[in-house]
PDB file of C-alpha atoms in Angstrom:
ATOM      1  CA  MET A   1      -0.014  -0.150   0.032  1.00  0.00           C
ATOM      2  CA  ASN A   2       2.684   2.468   0.992  1.00  0.00           C
ATOM      3  CA  LEU A   3       4.532   1.446  -2.559  1.00  0.00           C
ATOM      4  CA  LEU A   4       1.067   2.366  -4.370  1.00  0.00           C
ATOM      5  CA  ALA A   5       0.590   5.711  -2.312  1.00  0.00           C
ATOM      6  CA  ALA A   6       4.682   6.725  -3.247  1.00  0.00           C
ATOM      7  CA  PHE A   7       3.766   5.866  -6.735  1.00  0.00           C
ATOM      8  CA  ALA A   8       0.380   8.069  -7.115  1.00  0.00           C
ATOM      9  CA  LEU A   9       2.568  11.131  -5.214  1.00  0.00           C
ATOM     10  CA  MET A  10       5.255  10.582  -7.726  1.00  0.00           C
ATOM     11  CA  LEU A  11       2.712  11.548 -10.566  1.00  0.00           C
ATOM     12  CA  VAL A  12       1.284  14.315  -9.018  1.00  0.00           C
ATOM     13  CA  ILE A  13       4.418  15.877  -8.548  1.00  0.00           C
ATOM     14  CA  GLU A  14       5.493  15.251 -12.029  1.00  0.00           C
ATOM     15  CA  GLY A  15       2.239  16.408 -13.503  1.00  0.00           C
ATOM     16  CA  VAL A  16       2.772  20.037 -11.383  1.00  0.00           C
ATOM     17  CA  LEU A  17       5.179  21.923 -13.799  1.00  0.00           C
ATOM     18  CA  PRO A  18       3.297  20.666 -17.127  1.00  0.00           C
ATOM     19  CA  PHE A  19      -0.360  21.662 -15.539  1.00  0.00           C
ATOM     20  CA  LEU A  20       1.550  25.180 -14.244  1.00  0.00           C
ATOM     21  CA  ALA A  21       3.796  26.278 -16.847  1.00  0.00           C
ATOM     22  CA  PRO A  22       3.371  23.858 -20.199  1.00  0.00           C
ATOM     23  CA  ALA A  23       5.878  26.225 -22.217  1.00  0.00           C
ATOM     24  CA  VAL A  24       8.452  25.907 -19.922  1.00  0.00           C
ATOM     25  CA  TRP A  25       8.429  22.122 -19.087  1.00  0.00           C
ATOM     26  CA  ARG A  26       8.338  21.937 -22.996  1.00  0.00           C
ATOM     27  CA  GLU A  27      11.599  23.688 -23.326  1.00  0.00           C
ATOM     28  CA  THR A  28      12.935  21.936 -20.015  1.00  0.00           C
ATOM     29  CA  PHE A  29      12.198  18.718 -22.127  1.00  0.00           C
ATOM     30  CA  ARG A  30      13.368  19.953 -25.306  1.00  0.00           C
ATOM     31  CA  LYS A  31      16.781  20.697 -23.310  1.00  0.00           C
ATOM     32  CA  MET A  32      16.964  17.173 -21.809  1.00  0.00           C
ATOM     33  CA  ILE A  33      16.504  15.710 -25.329  1.00  0.00           C
ATOM     34  CA  GLU A  34      19.653  17.477 -26.204  1.00  0.00           C
ATOM     35  CA  LEU A  35      21.895  16.112 -23.619  1.00  0.00           C
ATOM     36  CA  SER A  36      24.372  13.225 -24.116  1.00  0.00           C
ATOM     37  CA  ASP A  37      23.557   9.892 -22.535  1.00  0.00           C
ATOM     38  CA  GLY A  38      26.360  10.341 -20.203  1.00  0.00           C
ATOM     39  CA  GLN A  39      24.794  13.421 -19.371  1.00  0.00           C
ATOM     40  CA  LEU A  40      21.318  12.087 -19.002  1.00  0.00           C
ATOM     41  CA  ARG A  41      22.535   9.311 -16.486  1.00  0.00           C
ATOM     42  CA  PHE A  42      24.216  11.793 -14.293  1.00  0.00           C
ATOM     43  CA  VAL A  43      20.888  13.505 -14.182  1.00  0.00           C
ATOM     44  CA  GLY A  44      19.126  10.232 -13.399  1.00  0.00           C
ATOM     45  CA  LEU A  45      21.708   9.166 -10.628  1.00  0.00           C
ATOM     46  CA  GLY A  46      21.544  12.830  -8.827  1.00  0.00           C
ATOM     47  CA  SER A  47      17.623  12.244  -8.852  1.00  0.00           C
ATOM     48  CA  MET A  48      17.789   8.792  -7.489  1.00  0.00           C
ATOM     49  CA  LEU A  49      20.274   9.789  -4.926  1.00  0.00           C
ATOM     50  CA  GLY A  50      18.444  13.112  -3.984  1.00  0.00           C
ATOM     51  CA  GLY A  51      15.219  10.505  -3.829  1.00  0.00           C
ATOM     52  CA  LEU A  52      17.082   8.116  -1.671  1.00  0.00           C
ATOM     53  CA  LEU A  53      18.399  10.917   0.882  1.00  0.00           C
ATOM     54  CA  MET A  54      14.872  12.501   1.109  1.00  0.00           C
ATOM     55  CA  PHE A  55      13.496   8.945   1.834  1.00  0.00           C
ATOM     56  CA  PHE A  56      16.123   8.145   4.460  1.00  0.00           C
ATOM     57  CA  LEU A  57      15.411  11.905   6.203  1.00  0.00           C
ATOM     58  CA  VAL A  58      11.566  11.064   6.152  1.00  0.00           C
ATOM     59  CA  LYS A  59      11.990   7.649   7.667  1.00  0.00           C
TER      60      LYS A  59
END
């Protein structure tokens, strides 16, 4: 149940920017497409590590 709640919250959070500022979201997405694979992996790694840190701080 907690995993489902976490997934639902992730969807809500990811939907905020496209809902409030679609032009900014579109431009950000366009810039991310231009990143190399290594840069994109680094962004993904940073996101995962930040999420883990937040998880352990909340727990």
